[in-house]
């Protein structure tokens, strides 16, 4: 068993230098997401029935509340359906809860200073909850938009239960829309994630070992596939085992690209389309070691909620400070809708300040173009309630269709959508809406980004470096024990659990820390390599301890099948996000 490659400690690494904020490529239009149509059609299917029903009843003034619940259909499209059901239920609960708090506050006071403070605190809570649960795009922005806008809607305490009930009913409908594809393709998300990993690996193999961007993309896709597979339910054991072997084939190709066949990898990816049989791995016995290691890691419980909250403290402070100051600046300028400035600030905060800067530029450009689109569409929307709803549906679809290309393109659709929603209770002047939106966009962007510069998160990079060092040291200790025939079984068990816990902590720390302005780039490739090596060491320790009943590939597959998929670590956005939170996403 080879020992882990030692990594320098945070003290040994050179002092970081501040990054320059980029301007090139910030507005470049890229390729759309391979599942852009899923959230696009889902949000239309979730918004249309409640809104059209209210048009028929002559109560379009209530559509803002049903739309709050319907927008929950935007979430969790990259998660296996077992995990998606729980995630969507949590989103609906969070949406309804935030709306209820906002409406109660609006009914108890009309003091704008107090309402902005409530909105800023809600935004901070929503940001932290979305990040700690790794819900992925669109993250907290939808929740913050709904709750902050509701703070400034005239309300009485007696109206609150009915309005909240409308949102809850629409949320249940959105949950049904999000889960409906499971009836046709029950393993679609995990098959798609595995296919993405195979295709990204094939692209890296074709470009050659010296292509850093292709290599980083391949490692990221493999990591996303593992995270998706860790969330599959107990009814997906056979499919999950087959997909795990394919992901490991991708890892093997990454480790030895000269020996890999990209055509074979792409053929296996194509075979994952539809609902046909999952193709078998080229050599199942060669993947057995890591499969057993993955099973051992699954047996380690989640990190505690409190331990995951700690690294998010700077993000929470940024959000509360930036949103609060943006709202107060908007009030000081006499703008009648400070929640737009508050929401703009909340939408800026990404995993690091560099991404926050890019999001700031994109949002300003997108909103400025979006108000011009609204000016052109407003005469059509003013023809009647049905025309207004149809325009909203078009912009809902457009935002999701363009979201993967660039944030500013999506914002071009979201801006007129947000302006049209304000007309549900009745017509408002186009000129005043445009003026308020432009002013609030500029105020929210400037104040929000200023808060991001003031509140830094310098420890994030050190946490990742420390976690990598810990994994290396614990793997070295495990390797020494494995090399000793007389090693104490109790020491082996302790070392095994320590290594597995370190791997879980490394993944969580890397997801939480995507870097800051003064930090080095997150060493994503080192994280993936450390996890892969750790899985193989765990496998050797499991066999040494006799925890696998038997030997060979069939025994290893049984060990994986018996592991609980619900006790493993959580997942990001991504990619997620979101952590997702650095994915290209755009909301009001």
Coordinates of C-alpha atoms in Angstrom, one line a residue:
X1 CA 0.0 0.0 0.0
X2 CA 1.5 3.3 -1.1
X3 CA 1.6 6.1 1.4
X4 CA -0.2 9.4 0.8
X5 CA 1.8 12.1 -0.9
X6 CA 2.5 14.7 1.8
X7 CA 1.1 18.2 1.2
X8 CA 2.5 21.4 2.6
X9 CA 0.7 22.8 5.7
X10 CA -1.0 26.2 5.5
X11 CA 2.0 27.7 7.3
X12 CA 4.4 26.3 4.6
X13 CA 2.5 27.6 1.6
X14 CA 3.3 31.0 0.2
X15 CA 1.3 34.0 1.2
X16 CA -1.7 34.5 -1.1
X17 CA -1.9 37.6 -3.3
X18 CA -5.2 39.3 -4.1
X19 CA -6.8 38.4 -7.4
X20 CA -7.7 40.9 -9.9
X21 CA -11.4 41.2 -10.6
X22 CA -11.9 39.9 -14.2
X23 CA -13.8 41.8 -16.9
X24 CA -12.9 39.5 -19.9
X25 CA -15.4 36.7 -20.4
X26 CA -17.8 37.9 -17.8
X27 CA -20.5 38.5 -20.4
X28 CA -19.4 35.7 -22.8
X29 CA -22.3 33.5 -23.9
X30 CA -21.7 29.8 -23.4
X31 CA -23.4 26.6 -24.1
X32 CA -26.7 25.8 -22.3
X33 CA -27.0 23.3 -19.6
X34 CA -27.8 19.8 -20.9
X35 CA -31.0 19.8 -18.8
X36 CA -32.1 23.4 -19.3
X37 CA -35.5 22.3 -20.6
X38 CA -36.3 20.5 -17.3
X39 CA -36.6 23.6 -15.0
X40 CA -37.9 25.7 -18.0
X41 CA -40.9 23.4 -18.6
X42 CA -41.4 22.6 -15.0
X43 CA -41.8 26.2 -13.9
X44 CA -44.3 26.8 -16.7
X45 CA -46.2 23.7 -15.7
X46 CA -46.2 24.8 -12.0
X47 CA -47.1 28.4 -12.6
X48 CA -49.7 28.2 -15.4
X49 CA -52.6 26.2 -13.7
X50 CA -52.9 28.3 -10.5
X51 CA -52.5 31.6 -12.4
X52 CA -54.9 30.8 -15.1
X53 CA -57.5 29.6 -12.5
X54 CA -57.2 32.9 -10.7
X55 CA -57.7 34.7 -14.0
X56 CA -60.9 32.8 -14.6
X57 CA -62.0 33.7 -11.1
X58 CA -61.2 37.3 -11.5
X59 CA -58.7 37.2 -8.6
X60 CA -55.3 37.8 -10.3
X61 CA -54.4 39.9 -7.3
X62 CA -53.7 36.6 -5.5
X63 CA -51.4 35.3 -8.1
X64 CA -48.3 36.6 -6.3
X65 CA -49.0 34.1 -3.5
X66 CA -49.6 31.1 -5.7
X67 CA -46.5 32.0 -7.8
X68 CA -44.4 31.8 -4.6
X69 CA -45.3 28.2 -4.2
X70 CA -45.1 27.4 -7.9
X71 CA -41.5 28.7 -8.1
X72 CA -40.4 25.8 -5.9
X73 CA -40.5 23.7 -9.1
X74 CA -37.2 25.3 -10.1
X75 CA -35.2 23.3 -7.5
X76 CA -33.4 19.9 -7.2
X77 CA -33.5 18.8 -10.9
X78 CA -30.1 17.3 -10.6
X79 CA -30.9 15.1 -7.6
X80 CA -32.1 11.4 -7.7
X81 CA -35.8 11.2 -7.1
X82 CA -35.4 9.7 -3.6
X83 CA -33.5 12.7 -2.5
X84 CA -35.5 15.1 -4.7
X85 CA -38.7 14.3 -2.8
X86 CA -37.1 15.4 0.5
X87 CA -35.4 18.4 -1.0
X88 CA -38.5 19.8 -2.7
X89 CA -40.5 19.2 0.5
X90 CA -37.9 21.2 2.4
X91 CA -38.0 24.0 -0.3
X92 CA -41.8 24.3 -0.1
X93 CA -41.6 24.4 3.7
X94 CA -38.9 27.1 3.6
X95 CA -40.8 29.1 1.0
X96 CA -44.1 29.0 2.9
X97 CA -42.3 29.7 6.2
X98 CA -40.5 32.7 4.9
X99 CA -43.7 34.0 3.3
X100 CA -45.6 33.6 6.5
X101 CA -43.0 35.5 8.5
X102 CA -42.9 38.3 6.0
X103 CA -46.7 38.7 5.8
X104 CA -47.0 38.7 9.6
X105 CA -44.4 41.4 9.8
X106 CA -46.1 43.4 7.1
X107 CA -49.4 43.2 9.0
X108 CA -48.0 44.3 12.3
X109 CA -46.0 47.3 11.1
X110 CA -45.6 49.7 8.2
X111 CA -42.3 51.0 9.4
X112 CA -40.0 50.6 6.4
X113 CA -36.8 50.7 8.6
X114 CA -38.1 47.7 10.6
X115 CA -39.2 45.8 7.5
X116 CA -35.8 46.2 5.8
X117 CA -34.1 44.8 8.9
X118 CA -36.5 41.8 8.9
X119 CA -35.8 41.3 5.2
X120 CA -32.1 41.4 5.7
X121 CA -32.2 38.9 8.6
X122 CA -34.5 36.6 6.6
X123 CA -32.1 36.8 3.6
X124 CA -29.1 35.8 5.8
X125 CA -31.0 32.9 7.3
X126 CA -32.2 31.7 3.9
X127 CA -28.7 32.0 2.5
X128 CA -27.1 29.9 5.3
X129 CA -29.9 27.3 5.2
X130 CA -29.6 26.8 1.5
X131 CA -25.8 26.6 1.7
X132 CA -25.7 24.2 4.6
X133 CA -28.3 21.9 3.1
X134 CA -26.6 22.3 -0.4
X135 CA -29.9 22.6 -2.1
X136 CA -28.3 23.9 -5.2
X137 CA -29.6 26.5 -7.8
X138 CA -31.5 28.7 -7.6
X139 CA -30.4 28.8 -3.9
X140 CA -31.7 31.4 -1.6
X141 CA -32.5 34.1 -4.2
X142 CA -36.0 33.0 -5.0
X143 CA -36.8 32.6 -1.3
X144 CA -35.4 36.1 -0.6
X145 CA -37.3 37.7 -3.5
X146 CA -40.6 36.3 -2.3
X147 CA -40.2 37.1 1.4
X148 CA -38.7 40.6 0.9
X149 CA -41.3 41.6 -1.7
X150 CA -44.1 40.3 0.7
X151 CA -42.8 42.6 3.4
X152 CA -44.1 45.6 1.5
X153 CA -47.5 44.3 0.5
X154 CA -50.4 45.9 2.4
X155 CA -51.7 43.1 4.7
X156 CA -53.9 42.5 7.6
X157 CA -53.3 39.8 10.2
X158 CA -56.6 38.1 9.2
X159 CA -55.5 37.8 5.6
X160 CA -52.3 36.0 6.3
X161 CA -53.6 32.4 6.8
X162 CA -55.4 32.5 3.5
X163 CA -52.5 33.9 1.5
X164 CA -50.1 31.4 3.1
X165 CA -52.5 28.5 2.3
X166 CA -52.5 29.6 -1.4
X167 CA -48.7 29.4 -1.5
X168 CA -48.8 26.0 0.3
X169 CA -51.3 24.5 -2.2
X170 CA -49.2 25.8 -5.2
X171 CA -46.1 24.4 -3.5
X172 CA -47.7 20.9 -3.3
X173 CA -48.5 21.2 -7.0
X174 CA -44.9 22.3 -7.7
X175 CA -43.6 19.2 -5.8
X176 CA -45.8 17.0 -8.0
X177 CA -44.4 18.6 -11.1
X178 CA -40.9 18.1 -9.9
X179 CA -41.5 14.4 -9.1
X180 CA -43.5 13.5 -12.2
X181 CA -40.5 12.5 -14.4
X182 CA -39.8 9.6 -12.0
X183 CA -42.8 7.8 -13.5
X184 CA -41.0 7.7 -16.9
X185 CA -37.3 7.5 -16.0
X186 CA -36.9 6.6 -12.4
X187 CA -33.0 6.6 -12.5
X188 CA -32.6 9.6 -14.9
X189 CA -30.6 12.0 -12.7
X190 CA -27.9 9.5 -11.6
X191 CA -27.6 8.0 -15.1
X192 CA -27.2 11.5 -16.5
X193 CA -24.5 12.4 -13.9
X194 CA -22.6 9.2 -14.8
X195 CA -22.8 9.9 -18.5
X196 CA -21.5 13.4 -17.9
X197 CA -18.5 12.0 -16.0
X198 CA -17.8 9.5 -18.8
X199 CA -18.1 12.2 -21.5
X200 CA -15.9 14.7 -19.6
X201 CA -13.3 12.0 -19.1
X202 CA -13.3 11.1 -22.8
X203 CA -12.8 14.7 -23.7
X204 CA -9.8 14.9 -21.4
X205 CA -8.3 11.7 -22.8
X206 CA -8.7 13.1 -26.3
X207 CA -7.1 16.5 -25.5
X208 CA -4.1 14.9 -23.8
X209 CA -2.7 15.0 -20.3
X210 CA -1.4 18.6 -20.6
X211 CA -4.8 20.2 -21.0
X212 CA -5.5 21.6 -17.5
X213 CA -9.0 22.9 -18.2
X214 CA -10.2 19.5 -19.6
X215 CA -8.6 17.7 -16.7
X216 CA -10.3 19.9 -14.1
X217 CA -13.6 19.6 -15.9
X218 CA -13.3 15.8 -15.9
X219 CA -12.5 15.6 -12.2
X220 CA -15.4 18.0 -11.4
X221 CA -17.8 15.8 -13.4
X222 CA -16.6 12.6 -11.6
X223 CA -17.0 14.3 -8.3
X224 CA -20.5 15.4 -9.2
X225 CA -21.4 11.8 -10.2
X226 CA -20.2 10.4 -6.9
X227 CA -22.2 13.0 -5.0
X228 CA -25.3 12.1 -7.0
X229 CA -24.9 8.4 -6.5
X230 CA -24.5 8.9 -2.7
X231 CA -28.1 10.3 -2.7
X232 CA -29.8 7.4 -4.3
X233 CA -32.5 5.5 -2.4
X234 CA -32.6 1.8 -1.2
X235 CA -34.7 0.8 -4.3
X236 CA -31.9 1.8 -6.6
X237 CA -29.2 -0.5 -5.3
X238 CA -28.7 -2.6 -8.4
X239 CA -28.6 0.4 -10.7
X240 CA -26.4 2.3 -8.4
X241 CA -23.8 -0.5 -8.2
X242 CA -23.6 -0.6 -12.0
X243 CA -23.3 3.2 -12.3
X244 CA -20.6 3.2 -9.6
X245 CA -18.5 0.8 -11.6
X246 CA -18.8 3.2 -14.6
X247 CA -17.7 6.2 -12.6
X248 CA -14.7 4.2 -11.4
X249 CA -13.9 3.4 -15.0
X250 CA -13.8 7.2 -15.5
X251 CA -11.5 7.6 -12.5
X252 CA -9.2 4.9 -13.9
X253 CA -9.1 6.7 -17.2
X254 CA -8.2 9.9 -15.5
X255 CA -5.3 8.2 -13.7
X256 CA -4.0 6.6 -16.9
X257 CA -5.3 8.6 -19.9
X258 CA -2.8 7.0 -22.3
X259 CA -4.4 3.6 -21.7
X260 CA -8.0 4.7 -22.0
X261 CA -10.3 4.4 -25.0
X262 CA -12.4 7.6 -25.3
X263 CA -14.7 5.9 -27.9
X264 CA -15.5 3.2 -25.3
X265 CA -16.2 5.9 -22.7
X266 CA -18.5 7.8 -25.0
X267 CA -20.3 4.6 -26.1
X268 CA -21.0 3.8 -22.4
X269 CA -22.3 7.3 -21.9
X270 CA -24.6 7.0 -24.9
X271 CA -25.9 3.7 -23.5
X272 CA -27.1 5.5 -20.4
X273 CA -29.7 7.4 -22.3
X274 CA -33.3 6.3 -21.9
X275 CA -34.2 3.5 -19.6
X276 CA -32.3 0.6 -21.0
X277 CA -29.8 -1.7 -19.2
X278 CA -26.8 0.0 -17.7
X279 CA -23.7 -1.2 -19.6
X280 CA -21.3 -3.3 -17.6
X281 CA -17.8 -2.1 -16.7
X282 CA -14.8 -3.4 -18.7
X283 CA -13.3 -5.2 -15.8
X284 CA -15.5 -5.3 -12.7
X285 CA -12.8 -6.9 -10.5
X286 CA -10.5 -3.9 -11.1
X287 CA -13.1 -1.5 -9.6
X288 CA -13.8 -3.7 -6.5
X289 CA -11.3 -2.0 -4.2
X290 CA -12.8 1.5 -4.6
X291 CA -16.4 0.2 -4.5
X292 CA -15.7 -1.3 -1.1
X293 CA -14.1 1.9 0.0
X294 CA -17.1 3.9 -1.1
X295 CA -19.3 1.6 0.9
X296 CA -17.1 2.1 4.0
X297 CA -17.4 5.9 3.7
X298 CA -21.2 5.7 3.3
X299 CA -21.3 4.0 6.8
X300 CA -19.9 7.2 8.4
X301 CA -22.7 9.5 9.6
X302 CA -23.1 13.2 8.5
X303 CA -21.1 15.9 10.0
X304 CA -23.1 17.7 12.7
X305 CA -25.2 20.7 11.5
X306 CA -23.2 23.0 13.9
X307 CA -19.9 22.0 12.3
X308 CA -21.2 22.8 8.9
X309 CA -22.6 26.1 10.0
X310 CA -19.2 27.4 11.2
X311 CA -17.5 28.1 7.9
X312 CA -20.7 29.9 6.6
X313 CA -20.6 32.6 9.3
X314 CA -18.8 35.2 7.0
X315 CA -21.4 34.5 4.2
X316 CA -24.2 35.1 6.7
X317 CA -22.7 38.4 7.9
X318 CA -22.1 39.5 4.3
X319 CA -25.7 38.8 3.4
X320 CA -27.3 40.5 6.4
X321 CA -25.0 43.5 6.2
X322 CA -25.2 43.9 2.4
X323 CA -29.0 43.4 2.2
X324 CA -29.7 45.7 5.1
X325 CA -27.5 48.5 3.9
X326 CA -28.8 48.2 0.3
X327 CA -32.4 48.5 1.5
X328 CA -31.6 51.5 3.7
X329 CA -29.8 53.2 0.9
X330 CA -32.8 52.7 -1.4
X331 CA -35.1 54.2 1.3
X332 CA -32.7 57.2 1.7
X333 CA -33.0 57.8 -2.1
X334 CA -36.8 57.8 -1.8
X335 CA -37.3 54.6 -3.9
X336 CA -40.7 53.1 -3.2
X337 CA -39.6 49.4 -3.5
X338 CA -36.5 48.9 -1.3
X339 CA -36.9 45.1 -1.6
X340 CA -35.5 45.2 -5.1
X341 CA -32.2 46.6 -3.8
X342 CA -32.3 44.1 -1.0
X343 CA -32.8 41.2 -3.4
X344 CA -30.1 42.5 -5.8
X345 CA -27.6 42.4 -2.9
X346 CA -28.7 38.9 -1.9
X347 CA -28.3 37.6 -5.5
X348 CA -24.7 38.7 -5.7
X349 CA -23.2 36.5 -3.0
X350 CA -21.4 33.5 -4.5
X351 CA -18.8 31.1 -3.1
X352 CA -16.0 33.7 -3.4
X353 CA -15.6 37.4 -4.1
X354 CA -14.3 36.9 -7.6
X355 CA -17.5 35.1 -8.6
X356 CA -19.5 37.8 -6.7
X357 CA -17.8 40.4 -8.8
X358 CA -18.7 38.6 -12.0
X359 CA -22.3 38.2 -10.8
X360 CA -22.5 41.9 -10.0
X361 CA -21.4 42.9 -13.5
X362 CA -23.7 40.4 -15.1
X363 CA -26.7 41.4 -13.0
X364 CA -26.3 45.1 -13.7
X365 CA -26.0 44.6 -17.4
X366 CA -28.9 42.1 -17.5
X367 CA -31.2 44.3 -15.5
X368 CA -30.5 47.4 -17.6
X369 CA -31.3 45.4 -20.8
X370 CA -34.3 43.8 -19.1
X371 CA -36.0 47.1 -18.3
X372 CA -35.8 47.9 -22.0
X373 CA -37.5 44.6 -22.8
X374 CA -40.1 45.4 -20.2
X375 CA -40.8 48.8 -21.8
X376 CA -41.4 47.0 -25.1
X377 CA -43.6 44.3 -23.7
X378 CA -45.6 46.4 -21.2
X379 CA -48.3 47.6 -23.8
X380 CA -49.0 43.9 -24.6
X381 CA -49.2 42.9 -21.0
X382 CA -51.6 45.8 -20.2
X383 CA -54.2 44.4 -22.7
X384 CA -55.7 42.3 -19.9
X385 CA -55.1 39.7 -17.1
X386 CA -54.7 36.8 -19.5
X387 CA -52.1 38.7 -21.6
X388 CA -50.3 39.5 -18.4
X389 CA -50.1 35.9 -17.2
X390 CA -49.0 34.7 -20.7
X391 CA -46.2 37.2 -20.7
X392 CA -45.1 36.0 -17.3
X393 CA -45.1 32.4 -18.5
X394 CA -43.0 33.3 -21.5
X395 CA -40.4 35.1 -19.4
X396 CA -40.4 32.3 -16.9
X397 CA -39.5 29.8 -19.7
X398 CA -37.0 32.2 -21.2
X399 CA -35.1 32.7 -18.0
X400 CA -34.6 29.0 -17.5
X401 CA -33.8 28.4 -21.1
X402 CA -31.0 31.0 -21.0
X403 CA -29.7 30.4 -17.5
X404 CA -26.9 28.0 -18.6
X405 CA -25.6 30.4 -21.2
X406 CA -24.9 33.4 -19.0
X407 CA -26.4 35.1 -15.9
X408 CA -27.0 38.4 -17.7
X409 CA -29.0 36.7 -20.5
X410 CA -31.3 35.1 -17.9
X411 CA -31.6 38.4 -16.1
X412 CA -32.9 40.0 -19.3
X413 CA -35.9 37.7 -18.9
X414 CA -36.2 37.8 -15.1
X415 CA -36.2 41.6 -14.9
X416 CA -39.4 42.1 -16.9
X417 CA -40.9 39.1 -15.1
X418 CA -40.4 40.7 -11.7
X419 CA -41.8 44.0 -13.0
X420 CA -44.9 42.3 -14.4
X421 CA -45.6 40.5 -11.1
X422 CA -46.0 43.9 -9.5
X423 CA -48.9 44.5 -11.8
X424 CA -50.9 41.5 -10.5
X425 CA -52.8 43.7 -8.0
X426 CA -53.4 46.4 -10.6
X427 CA -51.8 48.6 -13.3
X428 CA -48.8 50.6 -12.3
X429 CA -47.0 53.3 -14.3
X430 CA -44.3 51.8 -16.7
X431 CA -42.0 54.8 -16.2
X432 CA -41.9 54.7 -12.4
X433 CA -41.4 50.9 -12.4
X434 CA -38.4 51.3 -14.8
X435 CA -36.9 54.1 -12.8
X436 CA -37.2 52.3 -9.5
X437 CA -35.8 49.1 -10.9
X438 CA -32.7 50.8 -12.4
X439 CA -32.0 52.8 -9.2
X440 CA -32.4 49.8 -7.0
X441 CA -30.2 47.6 -9.2
X442 CA -27.4 50.1 -9.1
X443 CA -27.8 50.7 -5.3
X444 CA -28.0 47.0 -4.5
X445 CA -25.0 46.1 -6.7
X446 CA -22.7 48.8 -5.3
X447 CA -23.7 48.4 -1.6
X448 CA -23.9 44.6 -1.8
X449 CA -20.5 44.2 -3.4
X450 CA -19.0 46.7 -0.9
X451 CA -20.2 44.5 1.9
X452 CA -18.5 41.5 0.3
X453 CA -15.2 43.3 0.2
X454 CA -15.6 44.4 3.9
X455 CA -16.5 40.9 5.2
X456 CA -13.8 38.5 4.1
X457 CA -13.4 34.8 4.7
X458 CA -9.6 34.3 4.8
X459 CA -9.8 31.0 6.7
X460 CA -11.6 29.0 4.0
X461 CA -8.4 28.1 2.1
X462 CA -6.6 27.0 5.3
X463 CA -9.5 24.7 6.1
X464 CA -9.2 22.9 2.8
X465 CA -5.4 22.6 3.1
X466 CA -5.7 21.4 6.7
X467 CA -8.3 18.8 5.7
X468 CA -6.1 17.5 2.8
X469 CA -3.1 17.2 5.2
X470 CA -5.3 15.4 7.7
X471 CA -6.4 12.9 5.1
X472 CA -2.8 12.3 4.0
X473 CA -1.6 11.7 7.5
X474 CA -4.4 9.4 8.4
X475 CA -3.9 7.4 5.2
X476 CA -0.2 7.1 6.0
X477 CA -1.0 5.8 9.4
X478 CA -3.5 3.3 8.0
X479 CA -0.9 2.1 5.4
X480 CA 1.6 1.5 8.2
X481 CA -0.9 -0.6 10.2
X482 CA -1.8 -2.5 7.1
X483 CA 1.9 -3.3 6.5
X484 CA 2.2 -4.7 10.0
X485 CA 1.0 -8.3 10.3
X486 CA 0.8 -8.0 14.1
X487 CA -1.2 -4.7 14.1
X488 CA -3.8 -4.5 16.9
X489 CA -7.3 -5.0 15.5
X490 CA -8.6 -2.2 17.7
X491 CA -5.9 0.2 16.2
X492 CA -7.0 -0.9 12.7
X493 CA -10.6 -0.1 13.5
X494 CA -9.7 3.3 14.9
X495 CA -7.6 4.1 11.9
X496 CA -10.3 3.0 9.5
X497 CA -12.9 5.2 11.1
X498 CA -10.5 8.1 11.4
X499 CA -9.7 8.0 7.7
X500 CA -13.3 7.7 6.7
X501 CA -14.3 10.6 8.9
X502 CA -11.4 12.7 7.5
X503 CA -12.7 11.9 3.9
X504 CA -16.1 13.0 4.9
X505 CA -14.7 16.2 6.4
X506 CA -12.6 16.9 3.4
X507 CA -15.6 16.7 1.0
X508 CA -17.7 19.0 3.2
X509 CA -14.9 21.5 3.7
X510 CA -14.1 21.6 0.0
X511 CA -17.8 22.1 -0.8
X512 CA -18.0 25.0 1.7
X513 CA -14.8 26.8 0.6
X514 CA -14.6 27.8 -3.0
X515 CA -12.1 30.5 -2.3
X516 CA -12.1 34.2 -1.5
X517 CA -10.5 37.2 -3.1
X518 CA -7.3 36.8 -1.0
X519 CA -7.3 33.0 -1.2
X520 CA -5.6 30.5 -3.6
X521 CA -7.8 28.6 -6.1
X522 CA -9.5 25.7 -4.5
X523 CA -7.4 22.6 -5.2
X524 CA -10.3 20.5 -6.6
X525 CA -8.0 18.0 -8.3
X526 CA -6.1 17.3 -5.1
X527 CA -9.4 16.8 -3.3
X528 CA -10.6 14.2 -5.8
X529 CA -7.3 12.4 -5.9
X530 CA -7.2 12.3 -2.1
X531 CA -10.7 10.9 -2.0
X532 CA -9.9 8.2 -4.6
X533 CA -6.7 7.1 -2.7
X534 CA -8.6 7.1 0.6
X535 CA -11.3 4.9 -0.8
X536 CA -8.8 2.3 -1.9
X537 CA -7.1 2.3 1.5
X538 CA -10.4 1.9 3.2
X539 CA -11.1 -1.1 1.0
X540 CA -7.9 -2.8 2.1
X541 CA -8.6 -2.1 5.7
X542 CA -12.1 -3.6 5.5
X543 CA -10.8 -6.8 4.0
X544 CA -7.9 -6.9 6.5
X545 CA -10.4 -6.7 9.3
X546 CA -12.6 -9.4 7.9
X547 CA -15.6 -7.1 7.6
X548 CA -16.5 -8.3 4.1
X549 CA -18.0 -11.8 4.2
X550 CA -15.9 -13.5 1.6
X551 CA -13.5 -12.3 -1.1
X552 CA -13.5 -11.3 -4.7
X553 CA -15.5 -8.9 -6.7
X554 CA -18.9 -10.5 -5.9
X555 CA -18.2 -10.1 -2.2
X556 CA -17.2 -6.5 -2.7
X557 CA -20.4 -5.8 -4.6
X558 CA -22.4 -7.2 -1.8
X559 CA -20.7 -5.0 0.7
X560 CA -21.6 -2.0 -1.4
X561 CA -25.2 -3.2 -1.7
X562 CA -25.6 -3.5 2.0
X563 CA -24.4 0.0 2.8
X564 CA -27.0 2.6 3.6
X565 CA -27.1 5.4 1.0
X566 CA -28.8 7.8 3.4
X567 CA -26.0 8.1 5.9
X568 CA -23.3 9.5 3.6
X569 CA -22.3 13.1 3.3
X570 CA -24.5 15.6 1.6
X571 CA -24.0 17.1 -1.8
X572 CA -23.5 20.4 -3.4
X573 CA -24.8 22.1 -6.6
X574 CA -23.0 21.6 -7.8
X575 CA -22.5 22.0 -8.7
X576 CA -24.5 24.0 -6.3
X577 CA -23.7 24.3 -6.5
X578 CA -24.6 25.4 -5.6
X579 CA -22.4 24.4 -3.7
X580 CA -23.5 25.0 -5.9
X581 CA -23.7 28.2 -5.4
X582 CA -21.2 29.0 -8.1
X583 CA -23.3 27.7 -10.9
X584 CA -24.7 30.0 -13.5
X585 CA -28.1 30.9 -12.2
X586 CA -30.3 33.9 -12.3
X587 CA -33.4 34.9 -10.4
X588 CA -35.5 38.1 -9.7

